[in-house]
mmCIF file with all atom_site columns, C-alpha atoms in Angstrom:
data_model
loop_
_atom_site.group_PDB
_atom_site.id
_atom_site.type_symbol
_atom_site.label_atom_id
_atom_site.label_alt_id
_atom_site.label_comp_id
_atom_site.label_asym_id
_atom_site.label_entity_id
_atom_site.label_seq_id
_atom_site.pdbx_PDB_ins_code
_atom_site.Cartn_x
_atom_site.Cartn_y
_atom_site.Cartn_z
_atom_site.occupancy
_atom_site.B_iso_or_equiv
_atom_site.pdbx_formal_charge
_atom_site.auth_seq_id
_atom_site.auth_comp_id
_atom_site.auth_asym_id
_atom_site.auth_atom_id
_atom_site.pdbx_PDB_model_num
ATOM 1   C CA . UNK A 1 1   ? -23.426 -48.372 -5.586  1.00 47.00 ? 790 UNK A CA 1
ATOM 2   C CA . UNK A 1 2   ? -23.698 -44.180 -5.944  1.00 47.00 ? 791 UNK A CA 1
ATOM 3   C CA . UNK A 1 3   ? -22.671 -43.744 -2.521  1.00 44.00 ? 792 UNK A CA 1
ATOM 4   C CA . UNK A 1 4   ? -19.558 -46.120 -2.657  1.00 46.00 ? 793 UNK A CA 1
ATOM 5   C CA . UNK A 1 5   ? -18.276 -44.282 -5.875  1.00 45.00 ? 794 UNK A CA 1
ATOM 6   C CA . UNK A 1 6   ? -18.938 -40.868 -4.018  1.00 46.00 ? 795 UNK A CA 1
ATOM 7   C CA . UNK A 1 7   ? -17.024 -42.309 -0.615  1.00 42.00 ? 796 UNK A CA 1
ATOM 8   C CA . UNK A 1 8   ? -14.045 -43.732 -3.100  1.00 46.00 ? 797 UNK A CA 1
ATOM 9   C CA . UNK A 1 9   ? -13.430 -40.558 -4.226  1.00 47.00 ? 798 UNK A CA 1
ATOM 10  C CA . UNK A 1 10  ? -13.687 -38.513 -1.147  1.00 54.00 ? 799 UNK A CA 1
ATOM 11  C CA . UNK A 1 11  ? -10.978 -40.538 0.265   1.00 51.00 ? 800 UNK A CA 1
ATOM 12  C CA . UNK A 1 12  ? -8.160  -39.984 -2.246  1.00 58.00 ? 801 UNK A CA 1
ATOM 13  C CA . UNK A 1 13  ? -5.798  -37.471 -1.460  1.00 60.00 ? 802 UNK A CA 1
ATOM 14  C CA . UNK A 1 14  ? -4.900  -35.291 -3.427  1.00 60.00 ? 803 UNK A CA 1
ATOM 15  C CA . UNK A 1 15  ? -1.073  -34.937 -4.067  1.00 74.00 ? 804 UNK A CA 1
ATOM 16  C CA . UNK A 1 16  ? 0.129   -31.805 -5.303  1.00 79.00 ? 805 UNK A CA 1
ATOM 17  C CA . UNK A 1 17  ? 3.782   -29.719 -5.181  1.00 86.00 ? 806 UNK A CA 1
ATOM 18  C CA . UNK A 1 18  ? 4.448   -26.021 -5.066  1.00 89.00 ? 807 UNK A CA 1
ATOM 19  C CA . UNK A 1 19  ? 5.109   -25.611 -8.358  1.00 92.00 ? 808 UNK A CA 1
ATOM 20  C CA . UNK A 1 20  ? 1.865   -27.140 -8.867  1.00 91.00 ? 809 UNK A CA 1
ATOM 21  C CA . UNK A 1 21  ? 0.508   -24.558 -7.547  1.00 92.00 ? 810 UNK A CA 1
ATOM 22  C CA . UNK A 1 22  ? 2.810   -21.362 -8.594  1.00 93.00 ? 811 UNK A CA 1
ATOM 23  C CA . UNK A 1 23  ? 2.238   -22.355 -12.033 1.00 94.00 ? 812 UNK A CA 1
ATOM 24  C CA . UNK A 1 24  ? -1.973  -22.377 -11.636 1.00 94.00 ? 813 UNK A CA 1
ATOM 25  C CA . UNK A 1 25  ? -1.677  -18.997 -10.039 1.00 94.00 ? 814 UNK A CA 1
ATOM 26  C CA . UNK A 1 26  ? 0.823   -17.619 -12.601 1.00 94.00 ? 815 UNK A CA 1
ATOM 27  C CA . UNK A 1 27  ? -1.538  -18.368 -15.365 1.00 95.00 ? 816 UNK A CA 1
ATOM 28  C CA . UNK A 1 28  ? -4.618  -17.237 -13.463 1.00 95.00 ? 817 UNK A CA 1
ATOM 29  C CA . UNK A 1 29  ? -3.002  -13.785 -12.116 1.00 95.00 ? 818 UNK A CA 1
ATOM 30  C CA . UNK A 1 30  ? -1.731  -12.923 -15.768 1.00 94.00 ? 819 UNK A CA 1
ATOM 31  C CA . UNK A 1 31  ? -5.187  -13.443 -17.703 1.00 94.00 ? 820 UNK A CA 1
ATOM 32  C CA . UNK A 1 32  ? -6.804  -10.760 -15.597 1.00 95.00 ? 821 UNK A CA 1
ATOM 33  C CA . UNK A 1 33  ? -7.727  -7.537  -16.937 1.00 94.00 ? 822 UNK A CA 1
ATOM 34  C CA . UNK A 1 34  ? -4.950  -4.614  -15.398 1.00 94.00 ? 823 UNK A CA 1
ATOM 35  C CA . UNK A 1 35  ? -2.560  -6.820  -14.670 1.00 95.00 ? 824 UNK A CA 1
ATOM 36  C CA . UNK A 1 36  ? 0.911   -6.556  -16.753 1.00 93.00 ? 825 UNK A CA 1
ATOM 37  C CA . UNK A 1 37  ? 3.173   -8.459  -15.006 1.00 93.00 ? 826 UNK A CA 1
ATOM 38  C CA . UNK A 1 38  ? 4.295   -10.487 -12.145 1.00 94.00 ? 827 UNK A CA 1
ATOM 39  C CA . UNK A 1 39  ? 7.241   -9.039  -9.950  1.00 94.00 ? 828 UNK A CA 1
ATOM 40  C CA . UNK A 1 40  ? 9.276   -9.661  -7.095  1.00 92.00 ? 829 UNK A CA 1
ATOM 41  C CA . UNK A 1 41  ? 8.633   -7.380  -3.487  1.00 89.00 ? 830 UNK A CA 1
ATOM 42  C CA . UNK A 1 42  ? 11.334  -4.917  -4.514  1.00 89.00 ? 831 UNK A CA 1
ATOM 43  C CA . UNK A 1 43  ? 9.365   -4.225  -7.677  1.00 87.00 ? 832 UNK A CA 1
ATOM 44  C CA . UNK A 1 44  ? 11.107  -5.626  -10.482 1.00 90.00 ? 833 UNK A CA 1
ATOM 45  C CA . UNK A 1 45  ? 8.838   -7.078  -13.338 1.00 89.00 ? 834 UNK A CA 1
ATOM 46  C CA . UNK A 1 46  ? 10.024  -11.212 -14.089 1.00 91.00 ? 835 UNK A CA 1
ATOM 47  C CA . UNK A 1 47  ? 9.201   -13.866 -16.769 1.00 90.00 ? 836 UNK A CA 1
ATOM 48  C CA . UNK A 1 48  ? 8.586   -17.678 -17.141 1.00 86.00 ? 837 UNK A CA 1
ATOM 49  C CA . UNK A 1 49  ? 10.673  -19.294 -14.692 1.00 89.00 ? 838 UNK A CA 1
ATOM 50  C CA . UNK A 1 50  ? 11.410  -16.026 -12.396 1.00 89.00 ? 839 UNK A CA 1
ATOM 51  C CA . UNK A 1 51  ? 7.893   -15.687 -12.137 1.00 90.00 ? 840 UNK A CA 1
ATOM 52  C CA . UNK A 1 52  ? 6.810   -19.353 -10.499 1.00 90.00 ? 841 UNK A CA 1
ATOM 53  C CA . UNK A 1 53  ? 10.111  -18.524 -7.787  1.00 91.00 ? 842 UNK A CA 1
ATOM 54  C CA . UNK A 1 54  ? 7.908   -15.095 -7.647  1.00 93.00 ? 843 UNK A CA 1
ATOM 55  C CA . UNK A 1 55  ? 5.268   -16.537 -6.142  1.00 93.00 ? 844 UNK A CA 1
ATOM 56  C CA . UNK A 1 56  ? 5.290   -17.351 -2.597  1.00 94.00 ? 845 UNK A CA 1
ATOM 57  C CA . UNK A 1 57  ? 3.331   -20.255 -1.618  1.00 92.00 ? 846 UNK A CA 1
ATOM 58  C CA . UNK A 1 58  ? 2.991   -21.392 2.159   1.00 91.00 ? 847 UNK A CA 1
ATOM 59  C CA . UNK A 1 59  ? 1.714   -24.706 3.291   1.00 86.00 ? 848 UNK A CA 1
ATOM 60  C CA . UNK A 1 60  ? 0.378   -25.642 6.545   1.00 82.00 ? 849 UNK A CA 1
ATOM 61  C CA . UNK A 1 61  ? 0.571   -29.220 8.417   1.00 72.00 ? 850 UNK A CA 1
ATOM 62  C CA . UNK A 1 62  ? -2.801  -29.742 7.190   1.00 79.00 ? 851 UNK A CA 1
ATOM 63  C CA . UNK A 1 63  ? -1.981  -29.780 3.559   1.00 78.00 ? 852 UNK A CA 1
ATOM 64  C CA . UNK A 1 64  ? -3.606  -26.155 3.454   1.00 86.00 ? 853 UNK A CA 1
ATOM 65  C CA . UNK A 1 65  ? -1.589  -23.352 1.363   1.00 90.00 ? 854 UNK A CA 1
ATOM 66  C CA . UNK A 1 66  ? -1.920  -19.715 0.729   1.00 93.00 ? 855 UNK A CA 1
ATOM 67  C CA . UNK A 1 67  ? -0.237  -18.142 -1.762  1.00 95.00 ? 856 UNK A CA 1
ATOM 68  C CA . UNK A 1 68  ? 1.356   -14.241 -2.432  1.00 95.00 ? 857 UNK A CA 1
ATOM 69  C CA . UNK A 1 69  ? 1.771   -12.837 -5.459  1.00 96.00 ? 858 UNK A CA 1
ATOM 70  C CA . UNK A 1 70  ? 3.230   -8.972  -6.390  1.00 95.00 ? 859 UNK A CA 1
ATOM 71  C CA . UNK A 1 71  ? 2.247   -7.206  -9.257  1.00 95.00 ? 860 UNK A CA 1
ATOM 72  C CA . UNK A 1 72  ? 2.430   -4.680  -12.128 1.00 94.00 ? 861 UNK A CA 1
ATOM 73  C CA . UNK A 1 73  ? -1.145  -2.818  -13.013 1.00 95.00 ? 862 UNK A CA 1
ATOM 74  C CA . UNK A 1 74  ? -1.645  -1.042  -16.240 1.00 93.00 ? 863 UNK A CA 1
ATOM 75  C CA . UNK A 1 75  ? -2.005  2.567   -16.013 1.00 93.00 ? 864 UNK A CA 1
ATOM 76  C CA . UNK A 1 76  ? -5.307  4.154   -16.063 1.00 92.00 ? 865 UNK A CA 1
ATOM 77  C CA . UNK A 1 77  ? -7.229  1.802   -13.766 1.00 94.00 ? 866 UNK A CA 1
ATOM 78  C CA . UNK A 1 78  ? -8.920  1.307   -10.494 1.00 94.00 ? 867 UNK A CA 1
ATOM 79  C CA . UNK A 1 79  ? -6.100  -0.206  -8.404  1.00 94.00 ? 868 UNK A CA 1
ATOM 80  C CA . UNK A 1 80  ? -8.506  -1.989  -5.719  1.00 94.00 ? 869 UNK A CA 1
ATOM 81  C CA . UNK A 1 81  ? -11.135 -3.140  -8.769  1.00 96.00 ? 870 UNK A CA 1
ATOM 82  C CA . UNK A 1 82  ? -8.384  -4.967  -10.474 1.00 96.00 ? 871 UNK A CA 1
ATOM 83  C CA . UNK A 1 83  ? -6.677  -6.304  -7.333  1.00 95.00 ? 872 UNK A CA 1
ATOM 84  C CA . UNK A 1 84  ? -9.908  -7.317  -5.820  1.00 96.00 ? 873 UNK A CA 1
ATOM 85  C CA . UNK A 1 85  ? -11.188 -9.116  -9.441  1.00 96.00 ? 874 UNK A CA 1
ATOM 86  C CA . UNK A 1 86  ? -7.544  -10.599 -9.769  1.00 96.00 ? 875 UNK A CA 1
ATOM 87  C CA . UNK A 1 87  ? -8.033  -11.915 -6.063  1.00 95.00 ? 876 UNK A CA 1
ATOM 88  C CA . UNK A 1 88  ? -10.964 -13.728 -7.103  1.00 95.00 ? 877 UNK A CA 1
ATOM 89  C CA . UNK A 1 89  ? -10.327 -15.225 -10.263 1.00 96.00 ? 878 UNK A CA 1
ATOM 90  C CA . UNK A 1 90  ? -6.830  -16.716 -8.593  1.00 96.00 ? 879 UNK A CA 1
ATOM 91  C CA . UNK A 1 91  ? -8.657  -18.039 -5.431  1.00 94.00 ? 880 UNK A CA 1
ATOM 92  C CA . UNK A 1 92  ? -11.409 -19.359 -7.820  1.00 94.00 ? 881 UNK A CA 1
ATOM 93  C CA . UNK A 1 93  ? -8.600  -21.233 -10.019 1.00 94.00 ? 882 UNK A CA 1
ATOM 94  C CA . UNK A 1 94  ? -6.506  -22.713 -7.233  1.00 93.00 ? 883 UNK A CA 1
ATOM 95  C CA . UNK A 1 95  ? -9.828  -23.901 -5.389  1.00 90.00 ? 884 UNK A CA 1
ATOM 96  C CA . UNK A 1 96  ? -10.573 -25.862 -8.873  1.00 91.00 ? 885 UNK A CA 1
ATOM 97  C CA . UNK A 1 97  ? -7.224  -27.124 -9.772  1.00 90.00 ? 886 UNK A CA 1
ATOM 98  C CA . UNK A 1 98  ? -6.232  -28.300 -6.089  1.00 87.00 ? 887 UNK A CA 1
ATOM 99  C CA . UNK A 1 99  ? -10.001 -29.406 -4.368  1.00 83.00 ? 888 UNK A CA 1
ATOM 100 C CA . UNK A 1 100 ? -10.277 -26.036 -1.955  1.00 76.00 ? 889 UNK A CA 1
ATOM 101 C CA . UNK A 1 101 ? -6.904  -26.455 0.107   1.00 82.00 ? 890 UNK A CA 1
ATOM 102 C CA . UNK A 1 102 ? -6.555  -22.941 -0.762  1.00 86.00 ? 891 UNK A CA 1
ATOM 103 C CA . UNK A 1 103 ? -6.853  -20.738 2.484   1.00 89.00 ? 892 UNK A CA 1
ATOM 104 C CA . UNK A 1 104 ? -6.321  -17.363 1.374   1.00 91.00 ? 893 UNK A CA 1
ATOM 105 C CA . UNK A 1 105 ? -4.801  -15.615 -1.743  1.00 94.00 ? 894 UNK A CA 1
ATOM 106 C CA . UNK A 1 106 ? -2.608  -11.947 -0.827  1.00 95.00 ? 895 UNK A CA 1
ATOM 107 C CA . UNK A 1 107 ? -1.899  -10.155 -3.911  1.00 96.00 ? 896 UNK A CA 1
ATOM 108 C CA . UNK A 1 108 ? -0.256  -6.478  -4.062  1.00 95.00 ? 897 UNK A CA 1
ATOM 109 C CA . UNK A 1 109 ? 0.030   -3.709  -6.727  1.00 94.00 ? 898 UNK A CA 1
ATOM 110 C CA . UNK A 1 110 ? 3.976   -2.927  -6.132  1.00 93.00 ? 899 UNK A CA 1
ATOM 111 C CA . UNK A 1 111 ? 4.244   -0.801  -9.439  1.00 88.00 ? 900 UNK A CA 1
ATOM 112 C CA . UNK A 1 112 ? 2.420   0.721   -11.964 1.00 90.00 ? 901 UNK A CA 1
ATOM 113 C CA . UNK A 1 113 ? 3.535   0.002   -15.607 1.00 87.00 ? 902 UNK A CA 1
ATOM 114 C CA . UNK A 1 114 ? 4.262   3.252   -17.862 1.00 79.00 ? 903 UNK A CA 1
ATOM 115 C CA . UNK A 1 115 ? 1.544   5.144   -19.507 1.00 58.00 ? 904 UNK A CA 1
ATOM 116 C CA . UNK A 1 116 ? 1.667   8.613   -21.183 1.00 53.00 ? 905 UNK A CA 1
#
């Protein structure tokens, strides 16, 4: 009876849109530690609703997706620590939320927030 609950669930699929999926990796990317903000390529810093169109998400046939994200660090920290914790805590997330369709997660520092 185990194995037939076990092969029940393995069979759903699970349905999800891109906005599913900008919105888990909005709230992921901004609770890590040196990040300030999401922005677009060119560099300018956006909000709620700028920020899920912010985030590009690609799907594949297969139902796979990766997703890119540009963002503002804080000053005064190691650049590749905080993109390379941010990367994980994002993949982490979106492999939770959506059952491990996530492929790959690109994420880039395109400014660095004012500091004195």
């Amino acid at each position: 009876m185990a194995s037939e609950k076990k092969a029940n669930t393995e069979n759903k699929k699970i349905t999800y849109t891109i906005k599913d999926v900008q919105s888990t990796a909005r709230d992921a990317i901004l609770s890590c530690y040196g990040i300030s903000s999401i922005c677009t390529s060119s560099g300018k810093a956006v909000y709620d609703e700028a920020a899920l169109k912010a985030i590009s998400v690609d799907k594949d046939i297969k139902d796979y997706f990766s997703v890119t994200i540009y963002v503002e660090i804080a000053p005064f920290v190691k650049i590749s620590e905080v993109l390379m914790s941010a990367q994980k805590v994002v993949i982490y997330n979106l492999s939770r939320a959506f059952s491990k369709k996530c492929k790959k997660v690109n994420i880039y520092a395109v400014h660095i927030s004012g500091g004195n």
